Short mmCIF file of C-alpha atoms in Angstrom, two decimals:
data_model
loop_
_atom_site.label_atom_id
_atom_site.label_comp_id
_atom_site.label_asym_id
_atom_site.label_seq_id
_atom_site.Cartn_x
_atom_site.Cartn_y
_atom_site.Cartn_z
CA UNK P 538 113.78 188.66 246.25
CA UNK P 539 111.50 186.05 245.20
CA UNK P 540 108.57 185.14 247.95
CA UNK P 541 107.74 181.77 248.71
CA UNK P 542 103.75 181.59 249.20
CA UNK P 543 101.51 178.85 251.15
CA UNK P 544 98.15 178.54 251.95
CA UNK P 545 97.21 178.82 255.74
CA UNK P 546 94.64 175.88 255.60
CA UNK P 547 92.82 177.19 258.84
CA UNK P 548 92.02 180.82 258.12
CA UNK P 549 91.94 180.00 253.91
CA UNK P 550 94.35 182.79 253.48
CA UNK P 551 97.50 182.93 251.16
CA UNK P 552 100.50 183.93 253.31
CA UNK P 553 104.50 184.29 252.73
CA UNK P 554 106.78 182.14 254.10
CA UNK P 555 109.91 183.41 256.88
CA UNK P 556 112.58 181.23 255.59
CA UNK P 557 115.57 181.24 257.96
CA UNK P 558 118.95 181.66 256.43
CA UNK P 559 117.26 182.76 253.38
CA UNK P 560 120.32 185.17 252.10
CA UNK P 561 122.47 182.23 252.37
CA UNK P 562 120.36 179.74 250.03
CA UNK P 563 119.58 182.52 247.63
CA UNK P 564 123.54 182.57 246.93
CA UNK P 565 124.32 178.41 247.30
CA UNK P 566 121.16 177.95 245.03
CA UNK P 567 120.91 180.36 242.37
CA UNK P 568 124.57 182.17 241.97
CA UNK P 569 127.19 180.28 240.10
CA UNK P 570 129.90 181.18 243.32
CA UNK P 571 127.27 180.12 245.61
CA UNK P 572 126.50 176.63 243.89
CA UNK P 573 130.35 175.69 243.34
CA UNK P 574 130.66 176.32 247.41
CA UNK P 575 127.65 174.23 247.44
CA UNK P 576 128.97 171.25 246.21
CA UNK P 577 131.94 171.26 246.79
CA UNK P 578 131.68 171.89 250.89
CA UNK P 579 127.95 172.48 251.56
CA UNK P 580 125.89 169.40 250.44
CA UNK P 581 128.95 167.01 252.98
CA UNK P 582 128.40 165.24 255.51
CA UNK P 583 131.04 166.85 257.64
CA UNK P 584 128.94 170.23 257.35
CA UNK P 585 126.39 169.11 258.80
CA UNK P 586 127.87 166.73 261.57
CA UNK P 587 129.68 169.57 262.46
CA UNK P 588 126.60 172.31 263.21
CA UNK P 589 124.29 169.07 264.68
CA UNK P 590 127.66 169.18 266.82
CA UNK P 591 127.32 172.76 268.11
CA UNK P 592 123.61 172.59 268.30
CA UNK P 593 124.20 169.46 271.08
CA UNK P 594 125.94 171.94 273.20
CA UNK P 595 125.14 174.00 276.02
CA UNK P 596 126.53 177.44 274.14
CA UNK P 597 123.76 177.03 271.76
CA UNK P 598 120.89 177.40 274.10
CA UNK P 599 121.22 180.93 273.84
CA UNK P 600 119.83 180.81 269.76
CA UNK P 601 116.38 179.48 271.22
CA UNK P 602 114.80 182.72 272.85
CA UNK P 603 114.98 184.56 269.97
CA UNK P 604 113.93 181.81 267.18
CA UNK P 605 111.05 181.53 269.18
CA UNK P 606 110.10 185.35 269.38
CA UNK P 607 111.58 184.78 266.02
CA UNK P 608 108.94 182.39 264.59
CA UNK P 609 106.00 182.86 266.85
CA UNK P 610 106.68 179.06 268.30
CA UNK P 611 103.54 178.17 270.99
CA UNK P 612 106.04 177.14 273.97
CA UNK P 613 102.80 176.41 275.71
CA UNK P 614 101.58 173.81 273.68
CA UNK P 615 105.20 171.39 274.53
CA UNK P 616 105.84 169.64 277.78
CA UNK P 617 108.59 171.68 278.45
CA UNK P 618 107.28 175.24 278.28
CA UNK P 619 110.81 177.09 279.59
CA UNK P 620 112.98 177.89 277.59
CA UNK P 621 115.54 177.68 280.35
CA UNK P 622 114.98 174.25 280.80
CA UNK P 623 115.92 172.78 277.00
CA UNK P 624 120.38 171.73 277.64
CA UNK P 625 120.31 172.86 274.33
CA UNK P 626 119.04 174.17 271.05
CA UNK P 627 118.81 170.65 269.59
CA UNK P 628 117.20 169.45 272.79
CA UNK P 629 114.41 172.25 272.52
CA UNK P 630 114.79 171.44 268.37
CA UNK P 631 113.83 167.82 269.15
CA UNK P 632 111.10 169.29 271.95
CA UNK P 633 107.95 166.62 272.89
CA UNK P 634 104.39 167.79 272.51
CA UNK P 635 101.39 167.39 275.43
CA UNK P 636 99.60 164.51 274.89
CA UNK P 637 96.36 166.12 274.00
CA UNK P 638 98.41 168.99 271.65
CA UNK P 639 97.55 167.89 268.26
CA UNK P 640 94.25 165.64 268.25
CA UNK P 641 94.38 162.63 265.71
CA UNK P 642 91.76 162.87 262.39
CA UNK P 643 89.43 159.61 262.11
CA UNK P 644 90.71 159.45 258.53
CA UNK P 645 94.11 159.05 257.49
CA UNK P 646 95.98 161.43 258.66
CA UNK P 647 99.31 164.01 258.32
CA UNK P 648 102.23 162.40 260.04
CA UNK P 649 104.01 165.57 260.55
CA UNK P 650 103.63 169.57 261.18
CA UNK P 651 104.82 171.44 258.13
CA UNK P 652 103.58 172.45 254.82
CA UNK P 653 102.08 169.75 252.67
CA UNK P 654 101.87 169.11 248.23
CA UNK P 655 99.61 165.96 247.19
CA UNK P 656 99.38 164.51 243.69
CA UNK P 657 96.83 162.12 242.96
CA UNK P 658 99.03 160.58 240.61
CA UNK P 659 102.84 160.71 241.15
CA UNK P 660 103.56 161.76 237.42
CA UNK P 661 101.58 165.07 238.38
CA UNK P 662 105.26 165.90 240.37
CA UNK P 663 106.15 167.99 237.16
CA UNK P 664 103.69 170.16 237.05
CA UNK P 665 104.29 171.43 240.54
CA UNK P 666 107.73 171.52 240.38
CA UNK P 667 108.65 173.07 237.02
CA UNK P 668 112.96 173.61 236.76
CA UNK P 669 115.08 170.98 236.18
CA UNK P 670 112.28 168.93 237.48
CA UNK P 671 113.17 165.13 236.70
CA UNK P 672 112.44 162.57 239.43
CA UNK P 673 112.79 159.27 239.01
CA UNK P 674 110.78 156.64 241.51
CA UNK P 675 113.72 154.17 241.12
CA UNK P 676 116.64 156.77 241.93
CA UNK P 677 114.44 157.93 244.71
CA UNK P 678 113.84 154.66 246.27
CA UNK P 679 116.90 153.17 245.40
CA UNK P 680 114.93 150.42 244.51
CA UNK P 681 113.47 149.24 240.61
CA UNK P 682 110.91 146.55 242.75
CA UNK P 683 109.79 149.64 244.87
CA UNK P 684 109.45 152.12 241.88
CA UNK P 685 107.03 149.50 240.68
CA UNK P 686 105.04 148.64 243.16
CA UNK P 687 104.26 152.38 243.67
CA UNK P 688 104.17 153.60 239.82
CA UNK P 689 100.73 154.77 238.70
CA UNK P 690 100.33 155.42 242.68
CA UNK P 691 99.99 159.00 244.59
CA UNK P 692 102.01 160.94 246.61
CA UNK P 693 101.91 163.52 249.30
CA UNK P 694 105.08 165.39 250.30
CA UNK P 695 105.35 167.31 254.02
CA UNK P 696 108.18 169.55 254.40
CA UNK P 697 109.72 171.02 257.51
CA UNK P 698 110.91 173.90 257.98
CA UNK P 699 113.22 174.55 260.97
CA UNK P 700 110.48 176.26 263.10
CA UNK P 701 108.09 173.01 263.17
CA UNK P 702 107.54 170.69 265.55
CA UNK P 703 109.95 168.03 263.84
CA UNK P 704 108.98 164.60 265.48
CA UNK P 705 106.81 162.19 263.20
CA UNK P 706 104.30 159.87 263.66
CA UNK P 707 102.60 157.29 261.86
CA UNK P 708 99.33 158.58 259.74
CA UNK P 709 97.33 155.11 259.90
CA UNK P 710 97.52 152.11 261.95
CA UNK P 711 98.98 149.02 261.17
CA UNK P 712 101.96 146.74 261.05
CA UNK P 713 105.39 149.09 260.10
CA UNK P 714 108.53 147.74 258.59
CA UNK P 715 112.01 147.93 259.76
CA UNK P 716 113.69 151.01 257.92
CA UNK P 717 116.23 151.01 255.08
CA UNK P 718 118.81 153.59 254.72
CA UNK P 719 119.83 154.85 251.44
CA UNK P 720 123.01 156.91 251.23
CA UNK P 721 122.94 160.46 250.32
CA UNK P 722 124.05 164.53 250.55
CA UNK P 723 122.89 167.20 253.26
CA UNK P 724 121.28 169.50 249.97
CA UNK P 725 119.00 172.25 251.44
CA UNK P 726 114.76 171.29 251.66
CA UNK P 727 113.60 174.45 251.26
CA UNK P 728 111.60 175.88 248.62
CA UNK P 729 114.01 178.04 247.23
CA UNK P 730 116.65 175.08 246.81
CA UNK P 731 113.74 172.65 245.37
CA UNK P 732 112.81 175.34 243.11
CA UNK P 733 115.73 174.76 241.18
CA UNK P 734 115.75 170.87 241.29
CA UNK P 735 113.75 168.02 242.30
CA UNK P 736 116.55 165.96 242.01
CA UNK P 737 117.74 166.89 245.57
CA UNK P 738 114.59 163.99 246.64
CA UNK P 739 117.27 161.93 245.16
CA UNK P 740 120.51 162.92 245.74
CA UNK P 741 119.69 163.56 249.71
CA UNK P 742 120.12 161.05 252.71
CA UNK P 743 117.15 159.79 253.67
CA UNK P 744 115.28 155.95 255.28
CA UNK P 745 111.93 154.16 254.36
CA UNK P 746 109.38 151.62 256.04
CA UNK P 747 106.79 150.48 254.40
CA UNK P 748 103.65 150.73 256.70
CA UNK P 749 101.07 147.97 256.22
CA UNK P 750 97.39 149.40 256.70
CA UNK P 751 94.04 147.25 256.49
CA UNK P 752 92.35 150.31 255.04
CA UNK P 753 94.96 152.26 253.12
CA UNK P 754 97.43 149.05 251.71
CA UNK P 755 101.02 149.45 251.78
CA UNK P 756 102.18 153.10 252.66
CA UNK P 757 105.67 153.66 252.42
CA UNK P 758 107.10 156.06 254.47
CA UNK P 759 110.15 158.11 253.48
CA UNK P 760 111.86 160.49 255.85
CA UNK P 761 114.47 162.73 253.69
CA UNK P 762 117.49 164.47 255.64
CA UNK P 763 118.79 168.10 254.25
CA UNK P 764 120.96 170.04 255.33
CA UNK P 765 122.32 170.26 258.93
CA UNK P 766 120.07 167.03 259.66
CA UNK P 767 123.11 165.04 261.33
CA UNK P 768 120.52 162.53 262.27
CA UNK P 769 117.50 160.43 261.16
CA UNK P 770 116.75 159.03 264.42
CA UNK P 771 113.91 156.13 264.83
CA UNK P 772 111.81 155.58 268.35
CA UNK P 773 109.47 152.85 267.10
CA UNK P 774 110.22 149.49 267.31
CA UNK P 775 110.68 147.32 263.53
CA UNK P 776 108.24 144.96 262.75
CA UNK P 777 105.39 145.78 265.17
CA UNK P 778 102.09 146.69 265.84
CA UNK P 779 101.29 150.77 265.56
CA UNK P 780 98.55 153.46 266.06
CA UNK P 781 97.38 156.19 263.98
CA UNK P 782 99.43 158.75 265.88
CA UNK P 783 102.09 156.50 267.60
CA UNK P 784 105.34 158.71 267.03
CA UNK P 785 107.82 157.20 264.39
CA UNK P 786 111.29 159.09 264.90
CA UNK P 787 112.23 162.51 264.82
CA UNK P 788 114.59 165.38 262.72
CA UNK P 789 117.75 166.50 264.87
CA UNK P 790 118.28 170.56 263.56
CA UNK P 791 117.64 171.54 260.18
CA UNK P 792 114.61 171.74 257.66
CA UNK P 793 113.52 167.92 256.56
CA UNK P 794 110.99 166.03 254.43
CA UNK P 795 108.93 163.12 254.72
CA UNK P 796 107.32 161.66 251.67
CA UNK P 797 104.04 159.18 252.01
CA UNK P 798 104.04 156.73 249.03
CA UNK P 799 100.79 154.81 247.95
CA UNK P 800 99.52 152.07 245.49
CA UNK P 801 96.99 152.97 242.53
CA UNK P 802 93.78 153.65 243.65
CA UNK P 803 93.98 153.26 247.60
CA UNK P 804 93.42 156.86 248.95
CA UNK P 805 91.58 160.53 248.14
CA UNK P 806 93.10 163.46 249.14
CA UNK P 807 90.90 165.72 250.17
CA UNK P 808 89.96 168.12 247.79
CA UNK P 809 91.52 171.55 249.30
CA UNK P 810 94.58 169.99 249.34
CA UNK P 811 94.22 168.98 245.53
CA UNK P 812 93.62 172.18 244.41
CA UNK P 813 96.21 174.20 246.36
CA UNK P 814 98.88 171.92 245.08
CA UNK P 815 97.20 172.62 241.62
CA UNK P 816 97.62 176.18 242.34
CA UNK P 817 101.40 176.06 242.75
CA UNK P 818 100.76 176.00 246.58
CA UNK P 819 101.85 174.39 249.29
CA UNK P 820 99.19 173.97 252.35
CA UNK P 821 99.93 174.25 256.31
CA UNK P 822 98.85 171.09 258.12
CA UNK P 823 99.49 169.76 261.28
CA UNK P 824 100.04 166.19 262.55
CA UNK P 825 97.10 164.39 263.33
CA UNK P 826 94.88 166.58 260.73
CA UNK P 827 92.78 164.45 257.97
CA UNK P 828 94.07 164.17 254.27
CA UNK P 829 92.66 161.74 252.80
CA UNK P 830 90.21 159.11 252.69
CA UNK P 831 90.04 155.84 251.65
CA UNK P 832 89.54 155.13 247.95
CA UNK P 833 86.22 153.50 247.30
CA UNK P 834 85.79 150.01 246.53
#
């Protein structure tokens, strides 16, 4: 089988990813059985309402002992620290962090826990992402005003896979939008889906707000559903006043994706995270850690 690899950004070291329910997404992905069960019942709605369903119930709280021992998931580090104490898997899914957990960079800054892919310029996409790799800023966005604004701009994608932390917070300060929903399937976010199409950025459900920053212009932040994400759910209030830091919303179960969208020449991303992605590599970050600066005048 084919092994996903990521760079641990805080030992340097090039490690392999544990993909849960990666037997099932080797068959919906890349076997033609697989991908007609795919579309046909997979990628609905209904799927995925359905297992957010189950995961909202008290019989599931029995899955969450062993995905920890599972995944190696720092209990300690969360406010609640028994696993006895969670109602059920989606509440311990959805599980709050100490205040102090995850200390916020003085530049801008990850919004999420995950694994991260920057391109300096947005058309550098295809070189990363090599199948079937069309993307299209206007089918992404939904929007042909948007797509402009933000063509000859950079990118930085943060993926989460189900063991992370999967609240998100706001990577600069500043004044943040109300969000917009755009309409879309439940398609898998994990490497071994996107491997085969970058299309699923596209085709999946998934909200944006457009984040206002004094230092880094108008960020646009898009959070992208997959599958079993029932829910997109947003804690911050529209049209206010945020922190670097201030949480934004949060995934209910399943892997997810948030995208970070910025105008031509307004931030650096700092330069390990430039060459990884050159590399074909993905990078482990956390939320609150630096990447990028601002672009200078």
């Amino acid at each position: 089988m084919l092994q996903i690899q990521y760079k641990n950004r805080k030992n340097g070291k090039i490690e392999i990813e544990n993909i849960p329910g990666r037997g099932m997404l080797k068959w919906l992905y890349n076997k033609p059985l697989g991908r007609g069960a795919l579309h046909v019942l997979f990628k609905r709605k209904f799927i995925s309402v359905l297992g957010g369903w189950y995961m909202d119930t008290r019989w599931s709280k029995k899955r969450i002992s062993s995905f920890v021992q599972g995944h190696g998931i720092n209990l300690e580090e969360c406010e609640i620290s028994n696993v006895d104490k969670f109602g059920s898997f989606n509440d311990f899914f959805c599980r709050k962090l100490k205040k102090y957990a995850r200390p916020i960079g003085d530049r801008l800054v990850s919004p999420a826990d995950g694994k991260i892919l920057v391109f300096p310029e947005i058309t550098d996409l295809s070189s990363f992402f090599v199948k079937n790799s069309a993307f299209s800023l206007k089918s992404f966005l939904g929007s042909g005003a948007l797509a402009q604004k933000y063509n000859g701009g950079s990118m930085a994608i943060i993926r989460l896979a189900p063991p992370d932390y999967h609240r998100y917070h706001f990577p600069a300060s500043g004044t943040a939008s109300g969000s917009t929903k755009i309409k879309g399937h439940y398609f898998s976010v994990s490497p071994l889906a996107l491997q085969n199409s970058l299309k699923i950025f596209c085709e999946n459900k998934r909200e944006y707000c457009t984040l206002s920053s004094p230092l880094y212009g108008d960020i646009l932040i898009v959070d992208v559903g997959a599958t079993m994400v029932g829910s997109i759910i947003q804690t911050y209030s529209p049209n206010s006043e945020v922190k670097k830091g201030d949480e934004k919303g949060y995934f209910a179960f399943g892997g997810s994706t948030l995208a970070l969208l910025f105008g031509e020449n307004k931030v650096l991303f700092d330069n390990d995270l430039v060459a990884n992605t050159k590399n074909g590599l993905e990078t482990t970050i956390c939320m609150g850690e630096n990447i990028a600066s601002k672009y200078p005048a």
